[in-house]
Coordinates of C-alpha atoms in Angstrom, one line a residue:
Chain A
M149 CA -20.8 -23.3 23.3
P150 CA -21.8 -19.9 24.6
G151 CA -20.4 -17.1 22.6
S152 CA -20.4 -18.7 19.3
V153 CA -21.3 -16.4 16.2
L154 CA -22.6 -17.5 13.0
A155 CA -19.8 -16.9 10.1
V156 CA -21.1 -16.6 6.7
D157 CA -18.8 -17.0 3.7
I158 CA -20.5 -16.0 0.3
G159 CA -19.0 -16.9 -3.2
G160 CA -19.8 -17.4 -6.7
T161 CA -19.3 -21.3 -6.4
K162 CA -20.6 -21.8 -3.2
F163 CA -22.4 -20.6 0.0
A164 CA -20.7 -21.6 3.6
A165 CA -21.8 -21.1 6.6
A166 CA -20.5 -22.6 10.6
L167 CA -20.8 -21.7 13.8
V168 CA -17.4 -20.3 15.3
D169 CA -16.5 -20.7 19.0
P170 CA -14.5 -17.5 20.1
D171 CA -11.4 -19.4 20.2
G172 CA -12.0 -19.5 16.1
D173 CA -12.6 -23.2 16.0
V174 CA -15.3 -23.8 13.1
Q175 CA -18.2 -25.8 14.1
A176 CA -20.9 -27.6 12.2
A177 CA -19.8 -25.9 8.7
R178 CA -22.4 -26.7 6.1
R179 CA -21.9 -25.5 2.4
V180 CA -23.9 -25.6 -0.4
A181 CA -23.6 -25.0 -4.1
T182 CA -24.0 -21.3 -5.8
P183 CA -27.8 -21.9 -7.5
P184 CA -26.4 -21.2 -11.0
G185 CA -28.4 -18.1 -12.4
G186 CA -30.7 -17.9 -9.1
D187 CA -32.4 -14.7 -8.7
A188 CA -32.4 -12.5 -5.8
H189 CA -35.2 -14.3 -4.0
T190 CA -33.8 -17.8 -4.6
L191 CA -30.2 -16.6 -3.5
W192 CA -31.4 -15.7 -0.5
K193 CA -33.4 -18.9 0.3
T194 CA -30.9 -21.0 -0.6
L195 CA -28.6 -18.7 1.9
D196 CA -31.7 -19.1 4.5
A197 CA -31.9 -22.4 4.6
L198 CA -28.5 -23.1 5.1
V199 CA -28.0 -20.4 7.9
S200 CA -31.3 -22.7 9.7
A201 CA -29.5 -25.6 9.3
V202 CA -26.3 -24.5 11.1
V203 CA -27.7 -22.4 13.9
G204 CA -30.7 -24.7 14.6
D205 CA -31.8 -23.4 18.0
T206 CA -27.9 -22.3 19.2
P207 CA -28.2 -18.6 20.2
V208 CA -25.7 -16.7 18.1
A209 CA -23.7 -13.7 19.6
G210 CA -23.4 -11.9 16.4
V211 CA -22.9 -12.7 12.4
G212 CA -19.9 -12.2 10.9
I213 CA -20.3 -12.3 6.9
G214 CA -17.6 -12.5 4.2
C215 CA -18.7 -11.9 0.8
G216 CA -17.3 -11.3 -3.0
G217 CA -17.2 -7.4 -3.6
P218 CA -18.4 -5.0 -4.7
M219 CA -20.4 -3.9 -2.0
T220 CA -21.0 -0.7 -0.1
W221 CA -19.3 -0.6 2.8
P222 CA -20.2 -1.0 5.8
D223 CA -23.9 -0.9 4.8
G224 CA -23.5 -4.3 3.1
A225 CA -25.4 -4.0 0.0
V226 CA -23.6 -6.5 -2.5
S227 CA -23.3 -7.0 -6.1
P228 CA -21.1 -9.5 -6.3
L229 CA -19.4 -9.5 -9.8
N230 CA -20.1 -13.6 -10.5
M231 CA -23.5 -13.5 -8.8
P232 CA -25.8 -11.4 -11.1
G233 CA -28.9 -12.1 -9.0
W234 CA -27.7 -10.0 -6.6
R235 CA -26.8 -6.4 -7.3
A236 CA -27.4 -4.0 -4.5
F237 CA -28.7 -6.6 -2.5
P238 CA -29.1 -5.9 1.1
L239 CA -27.5 -9.1 2.4
R240 CA -26.3 -7.4 5.8
E241 CA -29.9 -6.0 6.2
R242 CA -31.8 -9.3 5.4
L243 CA -29.5 -10.8 7.8
A244 CA -29.4 -8.6 10.6
A245 CA -33.5 -8.9 10.6
R246 CA -33.2 -12.7 10.7
F247 CA -31.0 -12.3 13.8
P248 CA -32.1 -9.4 15.2
G249 CA -30.3 -8.0 18.7
V250 CA -26.9 -9.1 17.9
P251 CA -23.9 -7.2 15.7
V252 CA -24.0 -8.5 12.2
R253 CA -20.8 -7.1 9.9
I254 CA -19.8 -7.8 6.7
H255 CA -16.3 -7.4 4.9
N256 CA -14.8 -8.6 1.6
D257 CA -14.2 -12.0 1.2
A258 CA -10.7 -11.5 0.6
V259 CA -10.5 -9.2 3.5
C260 CA -12.0 -12.0 5.9
V261 CA -9.7 -14.7 4.3
A262 CA -6.5 -12.1 5.4
A263 CA -8.3 -11.5 9.2
A264 CA -8.2 -15.2 9.4
E265 CA -5.1 -15.6 8.7
H266 CA -3.8 -12.9 10.6
W267 CA -5.7 -14.0 13.6
R268 CA -5.5 -17.8 13.5
G269 CA -3.3 -18.6 10.7
A270 CA -0.1 -18.4 9.2
G271 CA 0.5 -14.3 9.9
Q272 CA -0.3 -15.1 13.8
G273 CA 2.5 -12.6 15.8
S274 CA 2.9 -10.4 12.8
A275 CA 1.7 -6.6 13.0
N276 CA 1.7 -5.5 9.2
M277 CA 0.5 -8.3 6.6
L278 CA -1.0 -8.5 3.4
G279 CA -3.1 -11.7 3.0
M280 CA -3.3 -12.7 -0.5
V281 CA -6.2 -14.8 -2.4
V282 CA -5.0 -16.1 -5.7
S283 CA -7.5 -17.8 -7.6
T284 CA -10.1 -17.2 -9.7
G285 CA -9.4 -13.5 -9.1
V286 CA -6.7 -12.1 -7.3
G287 CA -7.5 -10.3 -3.7
G288 CA -6.3 -9.1 -0.5
G289 CA -6.2 -7.7 2.8
L290 CA -4.0 -5.4 4.8
I291 CA -3.4 -5.5 8.4
L292 CA -1.2 -2.8 9.4
G293 CA -0.1 -1.6 13.3
G294 CA -2.2 -4.7 14.4
R295 CA -5.2 -3.8 13.0
L296 CA -7.5 -4.7 9.8
I297 CA -7.0 -1.7 7.4
D298 CA -10.5 -1.0 5.7
G299 CA -9.2 2.4 3.7
G300 CA -12.0 5.0 2.8
T301 CA -14.9 2.4 1.6
G302 CA -13.3 -0.5 2.7
N303 CA -11.6 -1.8 -0.3
A304 CA -7.9 -1.6 1.4
G305 CA -6.2 -5.0 0.4
H306 CA -6.9 -4.7 -3.4
I307 CA -3.7 -6.4 -4.3
G308 CA -5.1 -7.6 -7.5
H309 CA -5.3 -4.2 -9.1
V310 CA -1.0 -3.2 -8.4
V311 CA -0.3 -2.5 -11.8
V312 CA 2.7 -5.2 -12.9
D313 CA 3.0 -4.3 -16.4
P314 CA 1.5 -0.8 -17.4
D315 CA 1.2 -2.4 -21.0
G316 CA 0.1 -5.9 -20.1
P317 CA -3.1 -7.4 -20.8
A318 CA -6.7 -5.6 -20.1
C319 CA -8.0 -6.4 -16.7
G320 CA -11.7 -7.3 -15.8
C321 CA -11.7 -3.7 -14.2
G322 CA -11.2 -1.7 -16.8
G323 CA -7.6 -1.2 -16.4
R324 CA -4.5 -2.9 -17.8
G325 CA -1.8 -5.0 -16.3
C326 CA -3.4 -5.3 -12.9
L327 CA -1.9 -8.3 -11.5
E328 CA -4.9 -9.9 -11.5
A329 CA -5.0 -9.7 -15.6
V330 CA -1.9 -11.3 -15.5
A331 CA -2.2 -14.2 -12.6
R332 CA -5.9 -15.1 -12.4
G333 CA -6.4 -18.7 -12.7
P334 CA -8.6 -18.1 -16.0
G335 CA -6.2 -15.0 -17.5
L336 CA -3.4 -17.9 -17.0
A337 CA -4.8 -20.8 -18.7
A338 CA -5.9 -18.6 -21.6
W339 CA -2.3 -17.1 -22.2
A340 CA -1.0 -20.8 -22.1
V341 CA -3.4 -21.9 -24.5
E342 CA -2.3 -19.1 -26.6
Q343 CA 1.4 -20.5 -26.3
G344 CA 0.3 -24.0 -27.6
W345 CA -0.6 -25.6 -24.0
V346 CA -3.2 -28.6 -24.3
P347 CA -4.5 -29.3 -20.8
G348 CA -4.0 -32.6 -19.9
R349 CA -1.3 -33.9 -22.2
A350 CA 1.6 -33.8 -19.8
A351 CA -0.4 -34.9 -16.5
D352 CA -2.2 -37.7 -18.5
P353 CA 0.2 -38.6 -21.8
G354 CA -1.6 -41.8 -22.5
G355 CA -5.0 -40.4 -22.1
A356 CA -8.4 -38.9 -23.9
Y357 CA -7.1 -35.6 -23.3
A358 CA -7.7 -34.0 -26.2
E359 CA -10.5 -31.3 -26.6
A360 CA -11.6 -33.1 -23.0
T361 CA -10.1 -31.3 -20.4
A362 CA -10.8 -27.8 -19.7
A363 CA -8.0 -25.6 -19.6
T364 CA -8.4 -23.9 -15.8
G365 CA -6.0 -22.7 -13.6
R366 CA -6.2 -25.6 -11.6
Q367 CA -5.2 -28.0 -14.6
L368 CA -2.4 -25.9 -15.5
A369 CA -0.9 -26.3 -11.9
L370 CA -1.7 -29.6 -12.0
D371 CA 0.1 -30.3 -16.1
A372 CA 3.2 -28.0 -14.4
A373 CA 3.8 -30.6 -12.1
A374 CA 4.0 -33.3 -14.7
G375 CA 6.5 -31.2 -16.3
D376 CA 4.7 -29.5 -19.1
G377 CA 6.8 -26.8 -20.5
I378 CA 4.2 -24.2 -21.7
A379 CA 2.5 -24.6 -17.9
L380 CA 5.5 -24.1 -16.1
A381 CA 6.3 -21.1 -18.2
A382 CA 2.4 -20.0 -16.8
M383 CA 3.6 -20.8 -13.3
R384 CA 6.5 -18.3 -13.7
R385 CA 4.6 -15.6 -15.8
A386 CA 2.1 -15.8 -12.4
G387 CA 4.6 -16.0 -9.7
R388 CA 6.9 -13.3 -11.3
A389 CA 3.7 -10.8 -11.4
V390 CA 2.8 -11.7 -7.8
G391 CA 6.4 -11.4 -6.7
L392 CA 6.5 -7.9 -8.5
A393 CA 2.9 -6.8 -6.6
I394 CA 4.7 -7.9 -3.1
A395 CA 7.8 -6.2 -4.0
S396 CA 5.8 -2.8 -4.3
A397 CA 3.5 -3.5 -1.3
A398 CA 6.2 -4.1 1.1
H399 CA 7.8 -0.9 0.4
L400 CA 4.5 0.7 0.7
C401 CA 3.2 -0.6 4.1
D402 CA 6.7 -2.1 5.4
L403 CA 5.2 -5.4 5.5
D404 CA 6.0 -8.4 8.0
V405 CA 4.7 -11.1 6.1
V406 CA 2.2 -11.7 3.3
T407 CA 0.1 -15.1 3.1
I408 CA -1.0 -16.5 -0.2
G409 CA -3.9 -18.6 -0.4
G410 CA -6.2 -19.7 -3.1
G411 CA -6.4 -22.4 -6.0
L412 CA -2.8 -21.3 -7.6
S413 CA -1.1 -21.6 -4.2
Q414 CA -1.6 -24.9 -4.8
A415 CA 1.3 -25.3 -7.3
G416 CA 3.8 -24.8 -4.4
P417 CA 7.4 -24.3 -5.2
L418 CA 6.3 -23.9 -9.1
L419 CA 4.8 -20.5 -8.4
F420 CA 6.9 -19.3 -4.8
E421 CA 10.1 -20.0 -6.4
P422 CA 9.7 -17.6 -9.4
L423 CA 7.7 -15.2 -7.0
E424 CA 10.7 -15.2 -4.5
E425 CA 13.1 -14.6 -7.6
A426 CA 11.2 -11.4 -8.8
L427 CA 10.6 -10.4 -5.2
R428 CA 14.1 -10.7 -4.4
A429 CA 15.4 -8.9 -7.2
H430 CA 13.1 -5.8 -6.3
V431 CA 13.1 -5.6 -2.9
R432 CA 16.9 -4.3 -1.8
L433 CA 16.3 -1.9 1.2
E434 CA 17.0 -3.8 4.8
F435 CA 13.5 -2.8 5.8
A436 CA 11.8 -4.5 2.5
R437 CA 14.0 -7.5 2.7
R438 CA 12.7 -8.5 6.0
V439 CA 8.7 -9.2 3.9
R440 CA 8.2 -13.3 4.3
V441 CA 6.3 -14.8 1.7
V442 CA 4.4 -18.0 3.1
P443 CA 1.5 -20.2 2.1
A444 CA -1.9 -19.8 3.9
A445 CA -2.5 -22.2 6.6
L446 CA -6.5 -22.1 6.8
G447 CA -7.6 -23.4 3.7
Q448 CA -11.3 -23.5 2.8
D449 CA -12.2 -22.4 6.7
A450 CA -10.6 -19.4 6.3
G451 CA -13.7 -17.4 4.7
L452 CA -15.7 -18.5 7.7
V453 CA -13.1 -17.9 10.4
G454 CA -12.2 -14.2 9.2
A455 CA -15.9 -13.6 9.0
A456 CA -16.1 -14.6 12.8
A457 CA -13.6 -12.1 13.3
L458 CA -15.6 -9.3 12.8
I459 CA -17.4 -9.8 15.5
L460 CA -15.0 -12.2 18.1
A461 CA -11.7 -9.8 17.4
A462 CA -13.6 -6.7 16.6
D463 CA -11.1 -4.7 18.5
R464 CA -8.4 -5.5 15.7
Y465 CA -10.8 -6.1 12.6
W466 CA -13.6 -4.2 12.7
S467 CA -13.5 -0.2 12.7
P468 CA -15.6 1.3 10.2
G469 CA -15.5 5.3 10.2
S470 CA -12.5 5.7 12.4
Chain B
M5 CA 4.1 31.2 23.4
P6 CA 3.5 28.3 25.6
G7 CA 3.1 24.9 24.6
S8 CA 5.1 25.4 21.3
V9 CA 7.4 22.9 20.3
L10 CA 11.2 22.5 18.7
A11 CA 10.8 21.3 15.3
V12 CA 14.2 20.4 13.3
D13 CA 14.4 19.4 9.5
I14 CA 17.6 17.7 8.5
G15 CA 18.2 17.4 5.0
G16 CA 21.4 16.8 2.4
T17 CA 20.9 20.7 1.5
K18 CA 19.8 22.3 4.8
F19 CA 19.2 22.2 8.1
A20 CA 16.0 23.8 9.6
A21 CA 14.7 24.7 13.0
A22 CA 11.5 26.4 14.6
L23 CA 9.4 26.8 17.2
V24 CA 5.9 25.4 16.0
D25 CA 2.7 26.8 18.4
P26 CA -0.1 24.2 19.1
D27 CA -1.9 25.5 15.9
G28 CA 1.0 24.3 13.9
D29 CA 2.0 27.9 12.8
V30 CA 6.0 28.3 12.4
Q31 CA 7.9 30.8 14.3
A32 CA 11.2 32.2 14.3
A33 CA 12.4 29.3 11.8
R34 CA 16.0 29.4 10.7
R35 CA 17.9 27.5 8.3
V36 CA 21.5 26.9 7.5
A37 CA 23.4 24.9 4.7
T38 CA 24.4 21.3 5.9
P39 CA 28.5 21.2 5.6
P40 CA 29.2 19.6 2.9
G41 CA 31.6 16.6 3.6
G42 CA 31.3 17.6 7.4
D43 CA 32.0 14.8 9.7
A44 CA 29.8 14.0 12.7
H45 CA 31.3 16.6 15.0
T46 CA 30.9 19.3 12.6
L47 CA 27.2 18.1 11.5
W48 CA 26.2 18.1 15.3
K49 CA 27.5 21.5 15.9
T50 CA 26.0 23.4 13.1
L51 CA 22.7 21.8 14.3
D52 CA 23.6 22.4 17.7
A53 CA 23.8 26.1 17.1
L54 CA 20.7 26.5 14.8
V55 CA 18.6 25.0 17.6
S56 CA 20.1 27.2 20.0
A57 CA 19.6 30.2 18.1
V58 CA 16.3 29.2 17.6
V59 CA 15.0 28.2 21.4
G60 CA 17.0 30.9 23.1
D61 CA 15.6 30.8 26.7
T62 CA 11.9 29.3 25.7
P63 CA 10.9 26.5 27.3
V64 CA 9.7 23.7 24.5
A65 CA 7.1 21.3 25.4
G66 CA 8.9 18.6 23.0
V67 CA 11.0 18.2 20.1
G68 CA 10.1 16.4 17.0
I69 CA 12.6 15.6 14.5
G70 CA 12.5 14.7 10.3
C71 CA 15.3 13.5 8.8
G72 CA 16.3 11.7 5.8
G73 CA 16.8 8.2 5.9
P74 CA 17.5 5.5 6.9
M75 CA 17.5 5.4 10.5
T76 CA 16.4 3.2 13.3
W77 CA 13.2 4.0 14.2
P78 CA 12.0 4.9 16.7
D79 CA 15.4 4.9 18.4
G80 CA 16.4 7.6 16.0
A81 CA 19.9 6.5 15.0
V82 CA 20.3 7.9 11.5
S83 CA 22.3 7.3 8.6
P84 CA 21.1 10.0 5.5
L85 CA 22.3 8.5 2.0
N86 CA 23.2 11.8 1.0
M87 CA 25.1 13.0 4.6
P88 CA 27.9 10.5 5.2
G89 CA 29.1 12.4 8.2
W90 CA 26.3 10.8 9.9
R91 CA 26.6 6.8 10.1
A92 CA 24.4 5.3 12.8
F93 CA 24.6 8.4 14.4
P94 CA 22.2 9.2 17.5
L95 CA 20.2 12.4 16.5
R96 CA 17.1 11.5 18.6
E97 CA 19.5 10.6 21.6
R98 CA 21.6 13.7 21.2
L99 CA 18.7 15.8 21.1
A100 CA 16.8 14.2 24.0
A101 CA 20.1 15.0 26.1
R102 CA 20.0 18.6 25.0
F103 CA 16.2 18.8 25.8
P104 CA 15.4 16.3 29.2
G105 CA 12.5 15.8 30.4
V106 CA 10.2 16.5 27.2
P107 CA 9.6 13.8 24.5
V108 CA 11.6 13.8 21.7
R109 CA 10.7 12.0 18.5
I110 CA 11.8 11.3 15.0
H111 CA 10.3 10.1 11.5
N112 CA 11.5 9.9 8.1
D113 CA 11.5 13.3 6.4
A114 CA 8.9 12.5 3.7
V115 CA 7.0 11.1 6.7
C116 CA 6.7 14.2 8.4
V117 CA 5.9 16.0 5.2
A118 CA 2.9 13.6 4.7
A119 CA 1.8 14.4 8.6
A120 CA 2.1 17.8 7.7
E121 CA -0.2 18.0 4.6
H122 CA -2.8 15.8 6.3
W123 CA -2.7 17.6 9.8
R124 CA -2.3 21.2 8.0
G125 CA -2.3 21.3 4.5
A126 CA -3.9 19.5 1.4
G127 CA -4.9 16.4 3.2
Q128 CA -7.0 18.4 5.9
G129 CA -9.9 16.2 6.5
S130 CA -9.3 13.3 4.8
A131 CA -8.5 9.8 6.6
N132 CA -7.1 8.1 3.7
M133 CA -3.8 10.0 2.3
L134 CA -0.6 9.3 0.8
G135 CA 1.8 12.2 0.9
M136 CA 4.5 12.6 -1.5
V137 CA 7.6 14.0 -2.1
V138 CA 9.1 14.5 -6.1
S139 CA 12.5 16.1 -5.9
T140 CA 15.9 14.6 -5.8
G141 CA 14.5 11.4 -4.6
V142 CA 10.9 10.6 -4.2
G143 CA 9.3 9.7 -0.9
G144 CA 6.0 9.5 1.4
G145 CA 4.0 9.0 4.2
L146 CA 0.9 7.3 4.2
I147 CA -2.0 8.0 6.8
L148 CA -5.0 5.3 7.0
G149 CA -8.1 5.3 9.2
G150 CA -7.0 9.1 9.8
R151 CA -4.1 7.6 11.7
L152 CA 0.0 7.7 10.5
I153 CA 0.9 4.3 9.7
D154 CA 4.4 3.0 10.6
G155 CA 5.3 -0.5 9.4
G156 CA 6.8 -3.0 10.9
T157 CA 9.8 -0.6 11.1
G158 CA 8.6 2.7 10.7
N159 CA 9.5 2.5 6.4
A160 CA 6.0 2.6 5.6
G161 CA 5.1 5.0 2.9
H162 CA 8.0 4.2 0.3
I163 CA 6.1 4.9 -2.5
G164 CA 9.1 5.5 -4.6
H165 CA 10.0 2.1 -4.5
V166 CA 6.8 0.8 -6.0
V167 CA 7.8 -0.8 -8.9
V168 CA 6.4 1.0 -12.2
D169 CA 8.4 -0.6 -14.9
P170 CA 9.7 -3.9 -14.0
D171 CA 12.5 -4.3 -16.8
G172 CA 13.2 -0.4 -16.2
P173 CA 16.3 1.7 -15.0
A174 CA 18.2 0.2 -12.1
C175 CA 17.6 2.1 -8.7
G176 CA 19.8 3.6 -6.1
C177 CA 18.1 0.4 -3.7
G178 CA 19.9 -1.9 -5.9
G179 CA 16.4 -2.8 -7.8
R180 CA 15.2 -1.8 -10.7
G181 CA 12.2 0.4 -12.2
C182 CA 11.3 1.7 -8.8
L183 CA 9.1 5.2 -9.5
E184 CA 12.2 6.8 -7.8
A185 CA 14.6 5.4 -10.6
V186 CA 12.5 6.6 -13.4
A187 CA 11.0 10.1 -11.7
R188 CA 13.9 11.9 -9.6
G189 CA 15.0 14.7 -10.6
P190 CA 18.6 13.7 -11.2
G191 CA 17.4 10.4 -13.1
L192 CA 15.0 12.2 -15.2
A193 CA 17.8 14.9 -16.3
A194 CA 20.3 11.8 -17.1
W195 CA 17.2 10.6 -19.5
A196 CA 16.7 13.8 -20.9
V197 CA 20.6 14.5 -21.4
E198 CA 20.4 10.6 -23.4
Q199 CA 17.6 11.8 -25.7
G200 CA 19.4 14.8 -26.9
W201 CA 18.5 17.9 -24.6
V202 CA 20.9 20.9 -24.3
P203 CA 19.9 22.4 -20.4
G204 CA 18.9 26.0 -20.9
R205 CA 18.2 26.0 -24.5
A206 CA 14.6 26.1 -25.0
A207 CA 14.4 28.5 -21.7
D208 CA 16.7 31.0 -23.0
P209 CA 17.4 30.6 -26.8
G210 CA 19.5 33.7 -26.8
G211 CA 21.7 32.8 -24.1
A212 CA 25.1 31.2 -23.4
Y213 CA 23.6 27.8 -22.2
A214 CA 25.5 25.5 -24.0
E215 CA 27.9 23.7 -20.9
A216 CA 27.4 26.0 -18.9
T217 CA 23.8 25.0 -17.3
A218 CA 23.5 22.0 -15.4
A219 CA 21.2 19.4 -16.5
T220 CA 18.9 19.4 -12.9
G221 CA 15.4 18.0 -12.4
R222 CA 14.6 22.1 -12.1
Q223 CA 16.4 23.1 -14.9
L224 CA 14.2 20.5 -16.7
A225 CA 11.1 22.1 -15.6
L226 CA 12.0 25.8 -16.5
D227 CA 12.6 23.6 -20.0
A228 CA 9.5 22.4 -19.9
A229 CA 7.9 25.1 -19.2
A230 CA 9.5 26.7 -22.2
G231 CA 8.5 24.2 -24.7
D232 CA 11.3 21.8 -25.0
G233 CA 10.2 19.1 -26.5
I234 CA 12.7 16.6 -25.0
A235 CA 12.1 18.6 -21.4
L236 CA 8.3 17.9 -22.2
A237 CA 8.7 14.2 -22.8
A238 CA 10.6 13.9 -19.7
M239 CA 8.0 15.5 -17.6
R240 CA 5.3 13.3 -19.6
R241 CA 7.8 10.0 -18.5
A242 CA 7.6 11.4 -14.7
G243 CA 4.3 12.3 -14.5
R244 CA 3.1 9.0 -16.0
A245 CA 5.4 6.9 -13.6
V246 CA 3.8 8.9 -10.7
G247 CA 0.3 8.2 -11.9
L248 CA 1.0 4.7 -12.4
A249 CA 2.5 4.0 -8.7
I250 CA -0.5 6.1 -7.4
A251 CA -3.0 3.9 -8.9
S252 CA -1.3 0.7 -7.6
A253 CA -1.1 2.6 -4.2
A254 CA -5.3 3.7 -4.5
H255 CA -5.7 0.1 -5.0
L256 CA -3.8 -1.2 -2.5
C257 CA -4.7 1.5 0.6
D258 CA -8.2 2.9 -0.8
L259 CA -7.3 6.2 -0.7
D260 CA -9.3 9.4 -0.5
V261 CA -6.4 11.7 -1.9
V262 CA -2.6 11.8 -2.9
T263 CA -0.7 15.3 -2.1
I264 CA 2.2 16.2 -4.3
G265 CA 5.1 18.1 -3.1
G266 CA 8.9 18.7 -4.4
G267 CA 10.7 20.2 -7.1
L268 CA 9.6 18.4 -9.4
S269 CA 5.9 19.2 -8.5
Q270 CA 6.5 22.7 -9.3
A271 CA 6.2 21.8 -12.8
G272 CA 2.5 21.9 -12.4
P273 CA 0.3 20.9 -15.4
L274 CA 3.3 19.3 -17.3
L275 CA 3.6 17.0 -14.5
F276 CA 0.1 16.7 -13.2
E277 CA -1.7 16.3 -16.6
P278 CA 0.5 13.0 -18.1
L279 CA 0.2 12.0 -14.5
E280 CA -3.7 12.3 -14.2
E281 CA -3.6 10.3 -17.9
A282 CA -1.7 7.5 -16.5
L283 CA -3.9 7.2 -13.2
R284 CA -7.1 7.3 -14.9
A285 CA -6.2 4.9 -17.3
H286 CA -5.9 2.4 -14.5
V287 CA -7.9 3.5 -11.7
R288 CA -11.4 2.0 -13.3
L289 CA -13.1 0.4 -10.0
E290 CA -14.7 2.7 -8.5
F291 CA -13.5 3.5 -5.1
A292 CA -10.6 3.7 -6.9
R293 CA -11.9 6.6 -9.0
R294 CA -12.3 8.2 -6.0
V295 CA -8.5 9.1 -5.6
R296 CA -7.9 12.9 -6.1
V297 CA -4.3 14.0 -6.8
V298 CA -3.7 17.7 -5.8
P299 CA -0.5 19.9 -5.2
A300 CA 0.6 20.0 -1.3
A301 CA -0.1 22.9 0.3
L302 CA 2.8 24.0 2.6
G303 CA 5.8 24.4 0.7
Q304 CA 9.1 24.4 2.5
D305 CA 7.8 24.4 6.0
A306 CA 6.1 21.1 5.4
G307 CA 9.1 19.4 7.2
L308 CA 9.0 21.6 10.1
V309 CA 5.0 21.3 10.6
G310 CA 5.1 17.7 10.4
A311 CA 8.0 16.9 12.6
A312 CA 6.2 19.0 15.3
A313 CA 3.0 16.4 14.7
L314 CA 4.9 13.9 16.1
I315 CA 4.6 16.0 19.3
L316 CA 1.8 18.3 19.1
A317 CA -0.9 15.5 17.4
A318 CA 0.7 12.4 18.9
D319 CA -2.7 11.1 18.7
R320 CA -2.6 10.6 15.4
Y321 CA 0.9 10.6 14.0
W322 CA 2.6 8.9 17.2
S323 CA 2.2 5.3 17.4
P324 CA 5.6 3.2 18.2
G325 CA 5.3 -0.1 18.7
S326 CA 1.1 -0.3 18.1

């Protein structure tokens, strides 16, 4: 379709690419596993092949990229935490050389998800939105006054490092008590194991669960759904932490809506009910009580849609240096 | 001076008005005590007389108003918490009728202070700033991407209700553990009295302090400066809470600078040192470590300068409905 853009979504577990038409519809999406332990060249070759397969001979109007942080922005030299093969890798430059003559833009992957939910997902029609991803990490992006907020270095939206428990667990960032330290899947699973959680026992009581089942956030959500008491407590712990962080964000930014995606959001009411309980206990001023928390709508395509929005809806989602 | 605007700053203890020239210089400022217990009419008459004395026969290019919240915004029907005489009082409308044919704009008083510090104060040159006031209450305003952020209802910037201690003291907002609940002057003084603080003893060891000296935030700062152990602990308590809230805001908004004004900021290093200690323990990611915390520069004129900015620098500080 004329005017389509190439969207790329770079994560620690998979690379995704697709053409996205001007309406935000994803076409010809392809995914490959991120080469484990790949060096810079291997990673690039993998991406290059993926992109070639998606684009073929189609001319593209631009390239939008979402990638795990940190990165320099808007230059786009990336150092994704969980991809040691790329350190200050000039990802945006490489793709710009590969697609000369069109705009090539990059943003944090969670920021892209937020832009997508605002443009085409659960945040449509709101001018003041926080888009969250609660998964292996906890990330987000912020839309205020109808526009994506970048902050001084493109890092606005880091809801995962809002402090929810000042003396809480150590965080990967070097701080303590960040939302991410409490609510990220692996952190939550580790906490549950400490409390005596046996992964898989509740979800498969007659099965050969012992030692065979990994203690992951996903398993924790399954076990909570199956009624495991510790897993349920873990979901309450996560929900409460997310609710507290949203309360702080709602006061600071006067939000209309918060969208929540990512693996842990699959737990549904097991996460959202304690979330709402904590949130409502802490937002009492009329303006803050307006905030609605809703599940994200776009699923695994969100990162691609948001990357495309950097090109296709640049008036709202692209304003570096403003 | 041609092009000057009338600036009005409405607070629970005083009304202030002035002409502000296009460079942001305050001329002919006048202040009167807020009539204690005044009804709606008395309050308006007091303001009307003040404004008449300031303006005289000078034509004004517009009117900017800062007022304590809450209010409907941008309509400007005000219900300041500490002025029971005005409930849904149409302050903006009344001043618009008094000054026909020119723009008449209103914002929260702490938002005006933040706009002032960004326009002409300690935040000049930064595009991403939080302006705080730590006093009887704790308020603020947010500038991102070089523009004042309003949020959905004009209430963005409420840093005082960022949660710093989830199980902490009850807050006037109805929530719990908000920054304001911990760090507002009266809350801090009440905490110190509970710990055994005797107001004035340290600052005036030979004096007739007992029972005669009020337990205020200001006295607490004086006693801390004089070496009172409990007063010093109170300043550490406040500084730590402010530092935690700034850490959360810096992560969420990718801030360059935070300015701190208001009575408690007069405590200087006694407040800023524990603030920095808590902040630095919680901001470890490179982008968040950039944040600088500085004293506000404009003093008691800040509210007037910021109210004027709603007219004189509207491109940056006035965008309702965007």
